[in-house]
PDB file of C-alpha atoms in Angstrom:
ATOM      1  CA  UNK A 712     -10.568 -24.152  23.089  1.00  0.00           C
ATOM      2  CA  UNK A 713     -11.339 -27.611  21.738  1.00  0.00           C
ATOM      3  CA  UNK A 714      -9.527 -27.402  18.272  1.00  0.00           C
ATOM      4  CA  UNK A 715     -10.669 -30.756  16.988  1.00  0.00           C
ATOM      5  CA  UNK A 716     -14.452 -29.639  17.175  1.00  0.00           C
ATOM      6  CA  UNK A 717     -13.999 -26.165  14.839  1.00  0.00           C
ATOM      7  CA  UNK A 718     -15.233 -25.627  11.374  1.00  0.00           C
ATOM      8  CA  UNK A 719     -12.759 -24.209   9.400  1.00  0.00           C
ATOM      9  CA  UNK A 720     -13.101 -22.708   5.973  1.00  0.00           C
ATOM     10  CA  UNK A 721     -10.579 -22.817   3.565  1.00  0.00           C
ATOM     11  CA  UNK A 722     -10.413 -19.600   0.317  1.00  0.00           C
ATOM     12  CA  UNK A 723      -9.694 -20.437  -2.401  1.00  0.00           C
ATOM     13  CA  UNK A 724      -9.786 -24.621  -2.021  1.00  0.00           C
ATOM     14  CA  UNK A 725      -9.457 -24.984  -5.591  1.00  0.00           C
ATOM     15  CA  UNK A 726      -5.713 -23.337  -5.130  1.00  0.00           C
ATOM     16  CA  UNK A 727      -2.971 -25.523  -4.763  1.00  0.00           C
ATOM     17  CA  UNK A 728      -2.090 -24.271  -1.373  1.00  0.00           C
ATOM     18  CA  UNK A 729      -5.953 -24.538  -0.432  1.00  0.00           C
ATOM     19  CA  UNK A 730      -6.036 -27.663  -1.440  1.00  0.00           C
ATOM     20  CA  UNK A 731      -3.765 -29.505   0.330  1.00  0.00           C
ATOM     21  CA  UNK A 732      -4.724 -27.522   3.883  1.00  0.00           C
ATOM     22  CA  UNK A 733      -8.334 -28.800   3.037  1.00  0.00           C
ATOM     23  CA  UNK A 734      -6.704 -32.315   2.929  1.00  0.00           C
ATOM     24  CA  UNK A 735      -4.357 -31.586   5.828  1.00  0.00           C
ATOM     25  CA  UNK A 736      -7.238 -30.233   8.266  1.00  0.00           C
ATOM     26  CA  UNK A 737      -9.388 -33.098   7.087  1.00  0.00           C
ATOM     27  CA  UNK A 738      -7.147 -35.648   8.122  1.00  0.00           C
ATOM     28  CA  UNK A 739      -6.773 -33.885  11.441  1.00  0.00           C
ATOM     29  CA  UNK A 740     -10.311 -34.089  11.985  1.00  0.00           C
ATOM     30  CA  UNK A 741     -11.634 -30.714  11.326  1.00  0.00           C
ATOM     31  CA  UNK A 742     -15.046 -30.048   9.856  1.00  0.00           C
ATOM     32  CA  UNK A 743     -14.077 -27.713   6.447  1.00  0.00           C
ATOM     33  CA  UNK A 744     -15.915 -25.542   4.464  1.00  0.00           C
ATOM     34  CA  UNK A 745     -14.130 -25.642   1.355  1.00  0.00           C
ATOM     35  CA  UNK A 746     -14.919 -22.353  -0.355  1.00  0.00           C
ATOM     36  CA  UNK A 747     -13.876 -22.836  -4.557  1.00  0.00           C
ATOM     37  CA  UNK A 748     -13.882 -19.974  -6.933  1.00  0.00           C
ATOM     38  CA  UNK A 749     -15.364 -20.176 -10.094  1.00  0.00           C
ATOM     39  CA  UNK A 750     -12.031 -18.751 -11.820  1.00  0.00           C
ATOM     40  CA  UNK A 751      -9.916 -21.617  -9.602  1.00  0.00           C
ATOM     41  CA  UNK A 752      -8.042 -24.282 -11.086  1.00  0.00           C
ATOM     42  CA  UNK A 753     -10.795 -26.636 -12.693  1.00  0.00           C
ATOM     43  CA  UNK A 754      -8.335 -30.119 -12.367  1.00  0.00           C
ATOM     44  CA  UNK A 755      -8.514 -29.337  -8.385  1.00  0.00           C
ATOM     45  CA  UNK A 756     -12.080 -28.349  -8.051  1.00  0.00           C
ATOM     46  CA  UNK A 757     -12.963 -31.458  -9.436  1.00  0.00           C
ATOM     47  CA  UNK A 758     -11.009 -33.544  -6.722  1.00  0.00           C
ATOM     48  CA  UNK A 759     -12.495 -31.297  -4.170  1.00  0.00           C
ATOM     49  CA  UNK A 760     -15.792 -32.434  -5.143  1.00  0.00           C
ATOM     50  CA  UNK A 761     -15.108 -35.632  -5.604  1.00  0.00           C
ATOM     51  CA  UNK A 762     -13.672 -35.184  -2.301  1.00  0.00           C
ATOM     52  CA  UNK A 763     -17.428 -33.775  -0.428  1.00  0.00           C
ATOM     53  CA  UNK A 764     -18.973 -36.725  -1.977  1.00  0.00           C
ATOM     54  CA  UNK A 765     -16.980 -38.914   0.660  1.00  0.00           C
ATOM     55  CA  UNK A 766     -15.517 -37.198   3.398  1.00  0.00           C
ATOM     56  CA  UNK A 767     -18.573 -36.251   6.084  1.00  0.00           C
ATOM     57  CA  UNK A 768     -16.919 -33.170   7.394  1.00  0.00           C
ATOM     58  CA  UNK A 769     -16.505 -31.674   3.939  1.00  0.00           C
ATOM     59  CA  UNK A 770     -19.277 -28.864   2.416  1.00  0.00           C
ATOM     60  CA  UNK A 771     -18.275 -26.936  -0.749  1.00  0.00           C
ATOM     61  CA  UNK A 772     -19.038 -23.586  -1.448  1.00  0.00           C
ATOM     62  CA  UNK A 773     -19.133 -21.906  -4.965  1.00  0.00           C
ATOM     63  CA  UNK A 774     -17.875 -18.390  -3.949  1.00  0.00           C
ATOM     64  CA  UNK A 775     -17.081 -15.281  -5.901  1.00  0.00           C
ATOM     65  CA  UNK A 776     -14.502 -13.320  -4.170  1.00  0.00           C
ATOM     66  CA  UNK A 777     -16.225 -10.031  -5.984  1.00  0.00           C
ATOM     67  CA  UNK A 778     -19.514 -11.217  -4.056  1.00  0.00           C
ATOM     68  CA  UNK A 779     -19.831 -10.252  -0.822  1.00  0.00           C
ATOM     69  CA  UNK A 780     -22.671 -12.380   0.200  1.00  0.00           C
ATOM     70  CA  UNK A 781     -21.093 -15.374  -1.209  1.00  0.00           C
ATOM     71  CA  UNK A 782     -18.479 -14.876   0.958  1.00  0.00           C
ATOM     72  CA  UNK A 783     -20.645 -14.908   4.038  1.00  0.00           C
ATOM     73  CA  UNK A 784     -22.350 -18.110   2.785  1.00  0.00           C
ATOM     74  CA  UNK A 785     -19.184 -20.026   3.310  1.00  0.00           C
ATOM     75  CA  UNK A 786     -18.434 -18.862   6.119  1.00  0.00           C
ATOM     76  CA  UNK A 787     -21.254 -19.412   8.234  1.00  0.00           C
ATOM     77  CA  UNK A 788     -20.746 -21.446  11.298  1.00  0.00           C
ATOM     78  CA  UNK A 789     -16.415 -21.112  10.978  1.00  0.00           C
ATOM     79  CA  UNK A 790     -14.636 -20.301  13.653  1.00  0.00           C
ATOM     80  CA  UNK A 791     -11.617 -19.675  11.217  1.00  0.00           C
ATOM     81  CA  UNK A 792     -10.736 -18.659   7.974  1.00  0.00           C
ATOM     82  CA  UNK A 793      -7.434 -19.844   5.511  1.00  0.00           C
ATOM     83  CA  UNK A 794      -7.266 -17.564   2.737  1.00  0.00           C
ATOM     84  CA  UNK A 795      -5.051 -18.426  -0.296  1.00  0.00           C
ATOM     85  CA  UNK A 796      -5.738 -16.667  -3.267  1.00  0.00           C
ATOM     86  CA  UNK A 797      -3.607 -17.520  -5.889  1.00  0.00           C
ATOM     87  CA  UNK A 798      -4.297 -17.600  -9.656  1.00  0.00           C
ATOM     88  CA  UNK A 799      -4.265 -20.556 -11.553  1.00  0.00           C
ATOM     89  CA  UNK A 800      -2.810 -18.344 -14.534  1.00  0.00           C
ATOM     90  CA  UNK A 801       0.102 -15.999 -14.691  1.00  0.00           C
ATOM     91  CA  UNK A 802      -0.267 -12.558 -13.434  1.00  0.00           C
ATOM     92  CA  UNK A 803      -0.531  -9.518 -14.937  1.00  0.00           C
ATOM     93  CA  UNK A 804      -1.614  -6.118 -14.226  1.00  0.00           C
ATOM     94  CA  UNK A 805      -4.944  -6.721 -13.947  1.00  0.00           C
ATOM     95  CA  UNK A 806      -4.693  -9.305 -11.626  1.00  0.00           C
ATOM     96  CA  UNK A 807      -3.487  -7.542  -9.248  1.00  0.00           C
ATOM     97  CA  UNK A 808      -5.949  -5.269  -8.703  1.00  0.00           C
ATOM     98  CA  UNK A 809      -8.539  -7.776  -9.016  1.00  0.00           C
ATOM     99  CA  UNK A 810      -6.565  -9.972  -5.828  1.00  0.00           C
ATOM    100  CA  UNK A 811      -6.583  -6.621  -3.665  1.00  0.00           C
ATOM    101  CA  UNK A 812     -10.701  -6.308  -3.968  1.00  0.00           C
ATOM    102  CA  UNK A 813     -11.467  -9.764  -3.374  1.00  0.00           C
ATOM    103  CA  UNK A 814      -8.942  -9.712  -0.531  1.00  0.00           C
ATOM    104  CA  UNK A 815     -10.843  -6.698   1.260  1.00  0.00           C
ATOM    105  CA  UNK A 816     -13.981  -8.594   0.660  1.00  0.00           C
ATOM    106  CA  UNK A 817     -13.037 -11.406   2.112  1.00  0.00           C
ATOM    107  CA  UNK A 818     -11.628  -9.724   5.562  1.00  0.00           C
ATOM    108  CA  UNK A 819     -14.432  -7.855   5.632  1.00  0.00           C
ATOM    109  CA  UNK A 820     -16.913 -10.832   5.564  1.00  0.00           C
ATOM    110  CA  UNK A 821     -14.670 -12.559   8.090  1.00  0.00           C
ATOM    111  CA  UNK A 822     -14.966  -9.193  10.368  1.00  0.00           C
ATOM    112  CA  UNK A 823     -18.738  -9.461  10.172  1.00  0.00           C
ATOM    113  CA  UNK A 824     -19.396 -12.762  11.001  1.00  0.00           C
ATOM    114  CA  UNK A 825     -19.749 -13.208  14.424  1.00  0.00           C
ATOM    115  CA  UNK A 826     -18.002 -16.559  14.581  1.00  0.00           C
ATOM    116  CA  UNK A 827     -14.794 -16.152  12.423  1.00  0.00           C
ATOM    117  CA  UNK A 828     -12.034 -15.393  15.502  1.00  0.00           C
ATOM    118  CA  UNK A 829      -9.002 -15.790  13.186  1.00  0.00           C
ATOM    119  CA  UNK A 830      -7.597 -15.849   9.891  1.00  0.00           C
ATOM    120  CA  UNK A 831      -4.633 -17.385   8.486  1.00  0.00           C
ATOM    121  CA  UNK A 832      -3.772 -15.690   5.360  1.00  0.00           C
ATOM    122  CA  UNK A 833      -1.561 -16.995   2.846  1.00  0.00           C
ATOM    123  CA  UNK A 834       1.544 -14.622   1.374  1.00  0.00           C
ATOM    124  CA  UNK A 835       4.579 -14.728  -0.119  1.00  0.00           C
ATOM    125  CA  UNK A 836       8.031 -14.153   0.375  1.00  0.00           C
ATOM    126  CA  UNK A 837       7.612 -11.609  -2.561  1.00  0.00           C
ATOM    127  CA  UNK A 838       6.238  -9.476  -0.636  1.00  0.00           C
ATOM    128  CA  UNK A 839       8.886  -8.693   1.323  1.00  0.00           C
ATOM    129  CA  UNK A 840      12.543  -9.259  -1.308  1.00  0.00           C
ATOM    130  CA  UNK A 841      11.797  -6.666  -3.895  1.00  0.00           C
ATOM    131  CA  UNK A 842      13.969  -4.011  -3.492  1.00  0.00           C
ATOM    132  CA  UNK A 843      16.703  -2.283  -5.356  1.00  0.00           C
ATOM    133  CA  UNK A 844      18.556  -1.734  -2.403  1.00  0.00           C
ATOM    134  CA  UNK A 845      18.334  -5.441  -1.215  1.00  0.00           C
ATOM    135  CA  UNK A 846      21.931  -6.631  -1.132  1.00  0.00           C
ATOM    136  CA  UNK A 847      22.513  -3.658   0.935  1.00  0.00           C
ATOM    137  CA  UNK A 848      20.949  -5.703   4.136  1.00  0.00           C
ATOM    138  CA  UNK A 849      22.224  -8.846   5.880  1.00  0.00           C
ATOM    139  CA  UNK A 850      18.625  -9.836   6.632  1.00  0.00           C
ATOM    140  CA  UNK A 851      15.538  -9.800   5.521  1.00  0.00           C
ATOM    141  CA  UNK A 852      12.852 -10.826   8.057  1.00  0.00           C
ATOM    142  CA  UNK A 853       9.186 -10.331   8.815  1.00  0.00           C
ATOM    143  CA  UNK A 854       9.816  -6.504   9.208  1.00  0.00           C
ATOM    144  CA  UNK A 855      10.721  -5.993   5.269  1.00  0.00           C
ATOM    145  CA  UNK A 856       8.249  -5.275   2.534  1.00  0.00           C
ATOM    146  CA  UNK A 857       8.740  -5.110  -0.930  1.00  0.00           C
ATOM    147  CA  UNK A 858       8.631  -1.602  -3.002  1.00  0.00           C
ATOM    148  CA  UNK A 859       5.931  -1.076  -4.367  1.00  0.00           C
ATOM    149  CA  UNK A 860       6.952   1.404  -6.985  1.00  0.00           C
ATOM    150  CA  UNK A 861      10.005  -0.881  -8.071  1.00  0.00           C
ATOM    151  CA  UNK A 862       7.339  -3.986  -8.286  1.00  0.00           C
ATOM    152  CA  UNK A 863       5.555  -1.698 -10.631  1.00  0.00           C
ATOM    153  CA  UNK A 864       8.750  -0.915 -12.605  1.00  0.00           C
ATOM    154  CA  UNK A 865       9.832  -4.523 -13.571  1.00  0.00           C
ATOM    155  CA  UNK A 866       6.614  -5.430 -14.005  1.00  0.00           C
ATOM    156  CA  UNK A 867       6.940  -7.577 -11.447  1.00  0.00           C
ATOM    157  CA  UNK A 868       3.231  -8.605 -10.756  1.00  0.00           C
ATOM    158  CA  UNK A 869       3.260 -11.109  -8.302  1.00  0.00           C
ATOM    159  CA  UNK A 870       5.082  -9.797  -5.949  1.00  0.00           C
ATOM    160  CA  UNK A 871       2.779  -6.808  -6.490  1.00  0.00           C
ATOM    161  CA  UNK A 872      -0.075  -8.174  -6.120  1.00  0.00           C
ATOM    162  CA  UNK A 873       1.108  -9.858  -2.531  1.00  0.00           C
ATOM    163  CA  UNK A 874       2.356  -7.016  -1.632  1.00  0.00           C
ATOM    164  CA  UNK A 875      -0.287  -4.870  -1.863  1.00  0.00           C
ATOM    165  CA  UNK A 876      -3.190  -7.690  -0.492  1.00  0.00           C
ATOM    166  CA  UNK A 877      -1.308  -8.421   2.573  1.00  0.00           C
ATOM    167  CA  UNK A 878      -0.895  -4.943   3.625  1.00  0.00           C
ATOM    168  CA  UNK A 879      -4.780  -4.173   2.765  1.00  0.00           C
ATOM    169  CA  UNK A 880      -5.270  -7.223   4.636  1.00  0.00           C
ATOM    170  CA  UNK A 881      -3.418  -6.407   7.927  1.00  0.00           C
ATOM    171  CA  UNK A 882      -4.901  -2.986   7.487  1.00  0.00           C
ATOM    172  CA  UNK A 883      -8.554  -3.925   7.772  1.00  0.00           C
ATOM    173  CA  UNK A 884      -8.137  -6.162  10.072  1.00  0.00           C
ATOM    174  CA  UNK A 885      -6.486  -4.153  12.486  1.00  0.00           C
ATOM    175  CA  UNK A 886      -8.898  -1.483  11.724  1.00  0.00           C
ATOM    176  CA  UNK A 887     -11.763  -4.137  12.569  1.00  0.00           C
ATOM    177  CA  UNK A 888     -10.005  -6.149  15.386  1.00  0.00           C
ATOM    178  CA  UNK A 889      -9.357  -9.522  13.634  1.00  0.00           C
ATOM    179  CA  UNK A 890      -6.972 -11.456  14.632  1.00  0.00           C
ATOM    180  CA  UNK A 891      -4.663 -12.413  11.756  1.00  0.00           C
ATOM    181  CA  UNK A 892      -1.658 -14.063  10.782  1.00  0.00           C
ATOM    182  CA  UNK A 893       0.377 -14.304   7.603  1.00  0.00           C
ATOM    183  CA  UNK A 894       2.460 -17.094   6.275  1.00  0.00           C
ATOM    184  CA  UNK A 895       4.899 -15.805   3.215  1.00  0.00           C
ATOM    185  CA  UNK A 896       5.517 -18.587   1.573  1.00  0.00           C
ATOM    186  CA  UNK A 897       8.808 -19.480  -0.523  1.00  0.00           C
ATOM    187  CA  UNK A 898       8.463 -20.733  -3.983  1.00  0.00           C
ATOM    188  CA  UNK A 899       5.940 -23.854  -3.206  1.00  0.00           C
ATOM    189  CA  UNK A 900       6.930 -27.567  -4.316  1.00  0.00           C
ATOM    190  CA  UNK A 901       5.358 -30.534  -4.375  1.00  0.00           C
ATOM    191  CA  UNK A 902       3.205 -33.538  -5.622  1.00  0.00           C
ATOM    192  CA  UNK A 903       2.415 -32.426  -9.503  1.00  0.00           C
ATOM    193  CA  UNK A 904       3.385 -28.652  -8.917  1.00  0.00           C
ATOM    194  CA  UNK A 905       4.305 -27.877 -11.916  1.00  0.00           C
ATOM    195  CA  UNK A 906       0.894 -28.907 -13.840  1.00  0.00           C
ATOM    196  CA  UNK A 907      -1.204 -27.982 -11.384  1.00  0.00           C
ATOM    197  CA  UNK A 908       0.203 -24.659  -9.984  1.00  0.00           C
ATOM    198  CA  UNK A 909       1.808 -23.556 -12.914  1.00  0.00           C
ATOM    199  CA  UNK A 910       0.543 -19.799 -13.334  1.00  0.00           C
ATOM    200  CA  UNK A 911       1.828 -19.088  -9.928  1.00  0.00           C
ATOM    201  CA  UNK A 912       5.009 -20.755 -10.033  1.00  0.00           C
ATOM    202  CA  UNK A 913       5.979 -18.715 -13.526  1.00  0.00           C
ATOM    203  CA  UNK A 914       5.071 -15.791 -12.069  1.00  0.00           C
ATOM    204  CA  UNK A 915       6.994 -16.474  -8.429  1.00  0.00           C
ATOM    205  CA  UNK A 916       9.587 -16.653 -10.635  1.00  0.00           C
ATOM    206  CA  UNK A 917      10.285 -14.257 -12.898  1.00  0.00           C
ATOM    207  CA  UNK A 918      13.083 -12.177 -11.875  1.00  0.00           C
ATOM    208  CA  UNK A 919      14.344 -15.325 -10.525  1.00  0.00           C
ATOM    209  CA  UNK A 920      18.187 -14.697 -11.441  1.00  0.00           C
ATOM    210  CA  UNK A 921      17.714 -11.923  -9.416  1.00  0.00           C
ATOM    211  CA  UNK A 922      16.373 -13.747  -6.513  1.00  0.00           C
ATOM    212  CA  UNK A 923      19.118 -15.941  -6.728  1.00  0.00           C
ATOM    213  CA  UNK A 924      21.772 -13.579  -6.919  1.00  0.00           C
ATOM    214  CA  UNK A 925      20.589 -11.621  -3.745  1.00  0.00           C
ATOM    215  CA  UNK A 926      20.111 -14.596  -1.361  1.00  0.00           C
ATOM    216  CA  UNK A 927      16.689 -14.797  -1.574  1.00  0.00           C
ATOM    217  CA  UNK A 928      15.120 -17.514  -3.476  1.00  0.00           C
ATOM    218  CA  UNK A 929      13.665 -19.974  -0.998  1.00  0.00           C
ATOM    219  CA  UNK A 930      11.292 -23.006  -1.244  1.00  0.00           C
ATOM    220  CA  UNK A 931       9.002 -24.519   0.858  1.00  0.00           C
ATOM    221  CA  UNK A 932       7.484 -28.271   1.258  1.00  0.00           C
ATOM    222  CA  UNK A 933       3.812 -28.157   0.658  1.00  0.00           C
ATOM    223  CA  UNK A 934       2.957 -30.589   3.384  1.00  0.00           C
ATOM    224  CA  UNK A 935       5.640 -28.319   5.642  1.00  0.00           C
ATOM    225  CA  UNK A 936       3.342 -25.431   4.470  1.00  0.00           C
ATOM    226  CA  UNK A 937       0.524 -26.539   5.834  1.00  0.00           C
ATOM    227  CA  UNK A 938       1.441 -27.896   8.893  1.00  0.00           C
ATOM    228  CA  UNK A 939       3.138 -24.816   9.578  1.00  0.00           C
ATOM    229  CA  UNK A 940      -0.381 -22.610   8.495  1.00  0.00           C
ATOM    230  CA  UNK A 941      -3.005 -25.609  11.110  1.00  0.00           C
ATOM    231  CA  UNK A 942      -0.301 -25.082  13.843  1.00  0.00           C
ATOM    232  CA  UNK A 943      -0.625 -21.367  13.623  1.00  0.00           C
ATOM    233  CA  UNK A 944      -4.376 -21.090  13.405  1.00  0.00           C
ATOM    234  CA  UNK A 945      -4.293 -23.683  16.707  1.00  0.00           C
ATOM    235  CA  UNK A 946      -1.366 -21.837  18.513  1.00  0.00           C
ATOM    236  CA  UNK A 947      -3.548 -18.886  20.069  1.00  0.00           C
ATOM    237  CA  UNK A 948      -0.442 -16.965  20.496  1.00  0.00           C
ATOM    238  CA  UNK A 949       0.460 -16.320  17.224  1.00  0.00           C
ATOM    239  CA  UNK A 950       0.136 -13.123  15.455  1.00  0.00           C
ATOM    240  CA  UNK A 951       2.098 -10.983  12.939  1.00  0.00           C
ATOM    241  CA  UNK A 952       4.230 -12.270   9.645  1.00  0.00           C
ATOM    242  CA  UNK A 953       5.693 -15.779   9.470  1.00  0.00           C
ATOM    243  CA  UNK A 954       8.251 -16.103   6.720  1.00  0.00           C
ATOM    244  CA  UNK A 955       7.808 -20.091   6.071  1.00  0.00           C
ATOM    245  CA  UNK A 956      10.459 -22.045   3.866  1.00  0.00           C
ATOM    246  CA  UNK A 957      12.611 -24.582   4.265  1.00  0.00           C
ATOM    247  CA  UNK A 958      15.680 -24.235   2.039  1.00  0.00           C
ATOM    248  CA  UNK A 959      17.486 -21.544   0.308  1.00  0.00           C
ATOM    249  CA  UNK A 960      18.112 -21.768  -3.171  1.00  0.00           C
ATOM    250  CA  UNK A 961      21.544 -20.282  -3.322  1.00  0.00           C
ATOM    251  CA  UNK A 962      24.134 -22.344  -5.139  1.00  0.00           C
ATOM    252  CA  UNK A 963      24.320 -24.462  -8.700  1.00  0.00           C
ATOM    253  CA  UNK A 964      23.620 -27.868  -7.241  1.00  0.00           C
ATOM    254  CA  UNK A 965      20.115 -26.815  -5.601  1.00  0.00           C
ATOM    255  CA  UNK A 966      19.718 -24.802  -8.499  1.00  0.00           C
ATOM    256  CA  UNK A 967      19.615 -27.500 -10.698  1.00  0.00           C
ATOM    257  CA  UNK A 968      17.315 -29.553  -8.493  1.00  0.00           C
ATOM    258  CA  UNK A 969      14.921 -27.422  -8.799  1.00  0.00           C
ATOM    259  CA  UNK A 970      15.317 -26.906 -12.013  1.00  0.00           C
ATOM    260  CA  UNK A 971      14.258 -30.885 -12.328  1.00  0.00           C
ATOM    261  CA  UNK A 972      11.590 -30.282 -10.188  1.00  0.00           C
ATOM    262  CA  UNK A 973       9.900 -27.900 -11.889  1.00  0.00           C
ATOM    263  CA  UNK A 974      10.457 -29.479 -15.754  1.00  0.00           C
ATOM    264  CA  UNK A 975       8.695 -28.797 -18.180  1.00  0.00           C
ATOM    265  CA  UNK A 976       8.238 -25.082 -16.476  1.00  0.00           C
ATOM    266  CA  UNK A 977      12.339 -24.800 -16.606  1.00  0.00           C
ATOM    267  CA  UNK A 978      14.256 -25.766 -19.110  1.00  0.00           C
ATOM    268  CA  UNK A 979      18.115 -26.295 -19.089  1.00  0.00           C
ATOM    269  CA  UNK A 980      20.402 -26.776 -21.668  1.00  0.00           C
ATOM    270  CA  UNK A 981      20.826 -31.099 -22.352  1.00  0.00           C
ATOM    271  CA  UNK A 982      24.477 -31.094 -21.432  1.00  0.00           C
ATOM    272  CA  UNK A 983      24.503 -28.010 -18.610  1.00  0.00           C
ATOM    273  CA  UNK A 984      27.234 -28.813 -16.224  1.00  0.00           C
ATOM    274  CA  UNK A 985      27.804 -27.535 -13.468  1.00  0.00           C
ATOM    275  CA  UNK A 986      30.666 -24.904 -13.146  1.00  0.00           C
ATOM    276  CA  UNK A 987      31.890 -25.139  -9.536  1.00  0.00           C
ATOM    277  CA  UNK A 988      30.689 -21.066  -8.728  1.00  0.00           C
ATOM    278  CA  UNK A 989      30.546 -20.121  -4.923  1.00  0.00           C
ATOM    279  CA  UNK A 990      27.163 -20.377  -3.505  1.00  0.00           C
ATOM    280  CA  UNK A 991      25.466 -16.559  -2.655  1.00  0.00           C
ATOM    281  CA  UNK A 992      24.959 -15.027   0.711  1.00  0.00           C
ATOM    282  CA  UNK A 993      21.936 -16.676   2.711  1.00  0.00           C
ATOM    283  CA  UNK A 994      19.807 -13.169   3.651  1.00  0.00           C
ATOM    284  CA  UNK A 995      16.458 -14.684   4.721  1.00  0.00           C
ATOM    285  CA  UNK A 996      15.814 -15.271   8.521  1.00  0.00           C
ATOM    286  CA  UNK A 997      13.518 -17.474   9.987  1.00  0.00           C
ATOM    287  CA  UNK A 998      13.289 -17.226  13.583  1.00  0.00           C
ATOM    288  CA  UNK A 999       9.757 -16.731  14.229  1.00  0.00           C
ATOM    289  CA  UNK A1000       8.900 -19.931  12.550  1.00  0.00           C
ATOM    290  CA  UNK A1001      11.389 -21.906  14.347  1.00  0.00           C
ATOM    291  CA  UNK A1002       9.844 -20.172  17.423  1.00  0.00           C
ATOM    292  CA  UNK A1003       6.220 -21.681  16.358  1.00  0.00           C
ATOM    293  CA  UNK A1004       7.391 -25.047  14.851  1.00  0.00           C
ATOM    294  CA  UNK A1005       9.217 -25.893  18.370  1.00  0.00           C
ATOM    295  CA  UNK A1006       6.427 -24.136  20.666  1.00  0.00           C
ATOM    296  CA  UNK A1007       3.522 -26.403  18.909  1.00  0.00           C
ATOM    297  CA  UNK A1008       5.987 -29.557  18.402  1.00  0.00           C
TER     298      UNK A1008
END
């Protein structure tokens, strides 16, 4: 299969993840449909259209992910389908349900078309590190989910919410023979993150501390993340959960990095020091990714 000559579509484009795979697959020469919601981020909507005005193998899409048909619209003519969803506001309860639907809309368009092979569908590591009984496991891989009723408990609605649209995800298209594969993210960084995915990253992380604590707060390189999501939409053997990050936030130094990173979202005291502690136990496992990232080098 001739990757260079595919049209891929990209869900939600005005995300920050969306975004930069619609720059990322542009610059490797793929034809994009670049499919924007009309509750997206409107600073990054605006650069993708400014974007169709003067790249030839860009066509946008207005798409509402609780309208079927304009689902379909976009996708017309794709062999492929990237589907990040997030927010570009905190989440709450309602949100959740709200990603779930559009989610099963959106695999069932791609199921129906009768040029969509594969989809590439963007998670989170939050699906799979809630747990109360976490520090009870040396690893946490691909295999782990996150409990549902504990989400629910702490209020915890982004992890929820990726919880429960990856598993309806895998379920439908299982049920309707699509191939699939999931990339669960770490905490995403890069090029004006914090103003321009700032809903997401406040809601990643709360119950950070936590996260911390347990060995399981991870970030990830936006341009890593989407060379990492191309790679598996061109590797044809690919399938199943991909935890993608590439460090481990696990001891006061990085803490405090990313603490910079992310100002004004986190604040630290002006004279915080740093106190020495022992760094936590490293839980997440990666060796599926290194498996792809080496096979597709």
């Amino acid at each position: 299969m001739e990757h260079r000559k595919l049209t891929l579509c990209v869900l939600d484009a005005s995300s920050y993840v969306g975004f930069w795979i619609t720059k990322g697959l542009l610059n490797r020469g793929y034809p994009v449909h670049a499919a924007v919601r009309k509750t997206g981020n409107p600073e990054i909507e605006k650069a993708i259209r400014e974007m169709g005005k003067v790249e030839n193998g860009l066509v946008v899409f207005p798409v509402d992910i609780m309208d079927y048909h304009s689902i379909l619209i976009a996708l017309k003519g794709c062999s492929g389908l990237f589907c990040c969803m997030d927010t570009p506001h905190v989440y709450d309860e309602k949100m959740v349900e709200l990603e779930v639907r559009g989610t099963i809309n959106v695999v069932e368009a791609c199921a129906r078309t009768d040029t969509v092979h594969k989809t590439v569908f963007t998670s989170s590591l939050t699906a799979a590190v809630w747990r109360e009984n976490i520090l009870s496991e040396k690893d946490v891989d691909e295999r782990c989910w996150s409990d549902k009723e504990f989400c629910r408990k702490m209020k915890l609605w982004y992890p929820l919410a990726k919880t429960l649209s990856e598993q309806a995800a895998w379920a439908l298209a299982m049920d309707r023979r699509l191939k699939m594969v999931s990339i669960n993210a770490g905490l995403v960084l890069g090029p004006a993150v914090a103003e321009q995915n700032s809903g997401s990253t406040i809601s990643y992380l709360k119950g950070a501390a936590q996260m911390y604590e347990n060995g399981v707060l991870a970030v990830v390189d936006v341009k890593f993340l989407v060379d990492v999501h191309i790679r598996a939409m061109e590797d044809s053997s690919t399938g199943g959960r991909y935890f993608c990050f590439d460090q481990i936030v696990n001891s006061e130094e990085e803490t405090l990095k990313l603490a910079n990173i992310l100002r004004p979202l986190i604040s630290l005291p002006q004279r915080y020091e740093v106190q020495g502690r022992e760094a936590f136990a490293e839980r997440l496992r990666t060796r599926r990714l290194h498996k792809l990232v080496e096979g597709t080098a």
